[in-house]
Amino acid sequence: MSAYAGGDRSSASTTDTYDTENASGSNTTRSTLGWGNTLAAFRWNHVYGPKLFSNVATTYTKYRFNTATEFINKSFDKTANQEDDRYYKYDYVSGIEDGAARVDFRLHTS
């Protein structure tokens, strides 16, 4: 039997600020990226006698990928004395999952 599970994640963030005579505010962008694998395998061999044996194998795999981006806009209109905050987020998630099983029998006739 064997198994593996692992994943990675990366992220970045930037913020730009501004201040003018009529307005002030900031724009922030955050991005994340993640991916990983999970897998397992089981193999079993059995000898029934000098001429017959079998091999059984099962496998499972799962790959996952996700990315997200957030946009945060905060602004203040000094002339109208009014705040305006906006938030947007984009998520993308993807993956592949697979399982398999196999049974082999071998018969030696000589």
mmCIF file of C-alpha atoms in Angstrom:
data_model
loop_
_atom_site.group_PDB
_atom_site.id
_atom_site.type_symbol
_atom_site.label_atom_id
_atom_site.label_comp_id
_atom_site.label_asym_id
_atom_site.label_seq_id
_atom_site.Cartn_x
_atom_site.Cartn_y
_atom_site.Cartn_z
ATOM 1 C CA MET A 1 0.000 0.000 0.000
ATOM 2 C CA SER A 2 1.229 3.511 -0.737
ATOM 3 C CA ALA A 3 -0.211 6.992 -0.270
ATOM 4 C CA TYR A 4 0.756 10.615 -0.813
ATOM 5 C CA ALA A 5 -0.870 13.955 -0.019
ATOM 6 C CA GLY A 6 0.620 17.363 -0.616
ATOM 7 C CA GLY A 7 -0.264 20.886 -1.547
ATOM 8 C CA ASP A 8 1.196 24.311 -2.149
ATOM 9 C CA ARG A 9 -0.119 27.826 -1.821
ATOM 10 C CA SER A 10 1.136 31.167 -3.051
ATOM 11 C CA SER A 11 -0.240 34.642 -2.390
ATOM 12 C CA ALA A 12 0.527 38.266 -3.230
ATOM 13 C CA SER A 13 -0.996 41.576 -2.228
ATOM 14 C CA THR A 14 -0.534 45.151 -3.420
ATOM 15 C CA THR A 15 -2.051 48.415 -2.194
ATOM 16 C CA ASP A 16 -1.970 51.772 -3.966
ATOM 17 C CA THR A 17 -3.074 54.909 -2.126
ATOM 18 C CA TYR A 18 -3.913 58.345 -3.425
ATOM 19 C CA ASP A 19 -4.723 61.725 -1.913
ATOM 20 C CA THR A 20 -5.812 64.674 -4.023
ATOM 21 C CA GLU A 21 -7.518 67.934 -3.235
ATOM 22 C CA ASN A 22 -10.986 66.420 -3.841
ATOM 23 C CA ALA A 23 -10.584 62.735 -2.997
ATOM 24 C CA SER A 24 -8.488 60.160 -1.180
ATOM 25 C CA GLY A 25 -8.508 56.392 -1.039
ATOM 26 C CA SER A 26 -6.800 53.106 -1.714
ATOM 27 C CA ASN A 27 -6.959 50.206 -4.150
ATOM 28 C CA THR A 28 -5.912 46.782 -2.872
ATOM 29 C CA THR A 29 -5.480 43.641 -4.950
ATOM 30 C CA ARG A 30 -4.945 40.232 -3.346
ATOM 31 C CA SER A 31 -4.224 37.091 -5.339
ATOM 32 C CA THR A 32 -3.924 33.500 -4.136
ATOM 33 C CA LEU A 33 -3.005 30.332 -5.976
ATOM 34 C CA GLY A 34 -3.230 26.815 -4.575
ATOM 35 C CA TRP A 35 -2.741 23.303 -5.915
ATOM 36 C CA GLY A 36 -2.226 19.811 -4.602
ATOM 37 C CA ASN A 37 -2.423 16.067 -5.092
ATOM 38 C CA THR A 38 -3.752 13.157 -3.108
ATOM 39 C CA LEU A 39 -3.181 9.597 -4.209
ATOM 40 C CA ALA A 40 -3.358 6.089 -2.843
ATOM 41 C CA ALA A 41 -2.583 2.680 -4.279
ATOM 42 C CA PHE A 42 -3.081 -0.843 -2.995
ATOM 43 C CA ARG A 43 -1.614 -3.945 -4.573
ATOM 44 C CA TRP A 44 -2.059 -7.540 -3.468
ATOM 45 C CA ASN A 45 -0.531 -10.663 -4.997
ATOM 46 C CA HIS A 46 -1.651 -14.163 -4.118
ATOM 47 C CA VAL A 47 -0.219 -17.537 -5.145
ATOM 48 C CA TYR A 48 -2.924 -20.195 -5.306
ATOM 49 C CA GLY A 49 -0.568 -22.965 -6.313
ATOM 50 C CA PRO A 50 2.468 -23.697 -8.497
ATOM 51 C CA LYS A 51 0.569 -22.791 -11.690
ATOM 52 C CA LEU A 52 -1.948 -20.068 -10.666
ATOM 53 C CA PHE A 53 -1.508 -16.649 -9.097
ATOM 54 C CA SER A 54 -3.382 -13.338 -9.082
ATOM 55 C CA ASN A 55 -2.557 -9.658 -8.876
ATOM 56 C CA VAL A 56 -5.115 -7.113 -7.542
ATOM 57 C CA ALA A 57 -4.479 -3.370 -7.800
ATOM 58 C CA THR A 58 -6.607 -0.351 -6.873
ATOM 59 C CA THR A 59 -5.694 3.319 -7.298
ATOM 60 C CA TYR A 60 -7.200 6.660 -6.374
ATOM 61 C CA THR A 61 -5.990 10.126 -7.395
ATOM 62 C CA LYS A 62 -7.305 13.616 -6.794
ATOM 63 C CA TYR A 63 -5.779 16.806 -8.179
ATOM 64 C CA ARG A 64 -7.092 20.187 -7.119
ATOM 65 C CA PHE A 65 -6.335 23.721 -8.300
ATOM 66 C CA ASN A 66 -7.760 27.009 -7.139
ATOM 67 C CA THR A 67 -7.069 30.679 -7.713
ATOM 68 C CA ALA A 68 -8.727 33.762 -6.264
ATOM 69 C CA THR A 69 -8.372 37.501 -6.807
ATOM 70 C CA GLU A 70 -9.878 40.178 -4.583
ATOM 71 C CA PHE A 71 -10.231 43.861 -5.451
ATOM 72 C CA ILE A 72 -10.904 46.290 -2.610
ATOM 73 C CA ASN A 73 -11.516 49.943 -3.477
ATOM 74 C CA LYS A 74 -11.948 52.493 -0.672
ATOM 75 C CA SER A 75 -12.518 56.087 -1.648
ATOM 76 C CA PHE A 76 -13.546 59.273 0.103
ATOM 77 C CA ASP A 77 -15.011 62.242 -1.780
ATOM 78 C CA LYS A 78 -13.843 65.289 0.205
ATOM 79 C CA THR A 79 -16.217 67.720 -1.498
ATOM 80 C CA ALA A 80 -19.325 65.601 -0.816
ATOM 81 C CA ASN A 81 -17.962 64.209 2.486
ATOM 82 C CA GLN A 82 -18.934 60.713 1.305
ATOM 83 C CA GLU A 83 -17.234 57.307 1.529
ATOM 84 C CA ASP A 84 -17.518 54.676 -1.176
ATOM 85 C CA ASP A 85 -16.203 51.156 -0.498
ATOM 86 C CA ARG A 86 -16.330 48.440 -3.158
ATOM 87 C CA TYR A 87 -15.320 44.798 -2.958
ATOM 88 C CA TYR A 88 -15.050 42.265 -5.793
ATOM 89 C CA LYS A 89 -13.829 38.694 -5.634
ATOM 90 C CA TYR A 90 -13.173 36.159 -8.378
ATOM 91 C CA ASP A 91 -12.725 32.465 -7.493
ATOM 92 C CA TYR A 92 -11.817 29.622 -9.810
ATOM 93 C CA VAL A 93 -11.696 26.038 -8.549
ATOM 94 C CA SER A 94 -10.843 23.012 -10.667
ATOM 95 C CA GLY A 95 -9.848 19.423 -10.131
ATOM 96 C CA ILE A 96 -9.689 15.891 -11.406
ATOM 97 C CA GLU A 97 -10.617 12.795 -9.404
ATOM 98 C CA ASP A 98 -10.038 9.262 -10.641
ATOM 99 C CA GLY A 99 -10.252 5.738 -9.294
ATOM 100 C CA ALA A 100 -9.411 2.393 -10.861
ATOM 101 C CA ALA A 101 -9.282 -1.303 -10.006
ATOM 102 C CA ARG A 102 -7.744 -4.237 -11.813
ATOM 103 C CA VAL A 103 -7.582 -7.996 -11.231
ATOM 104 C CA ASP A 104 -5.263 -10.290 -13.204
ATOM 105 C CA PHE A 105 -5.027 -14.061 -13.050
ATOM 106 C CA ARG A 106 -2.091 -15.997 -14.520
ATOM 107 C CA LEU A 107 -2.207 -19.679 -15.277
ATOM 108 C CA HIS A 108 1.016 -21.423 -16.309
ATOM 109 C CA THR A 109 0.213 -24.524 -18.282
ATOM 110 C CA SER A 110 3.682 -25.918 -18.740
#
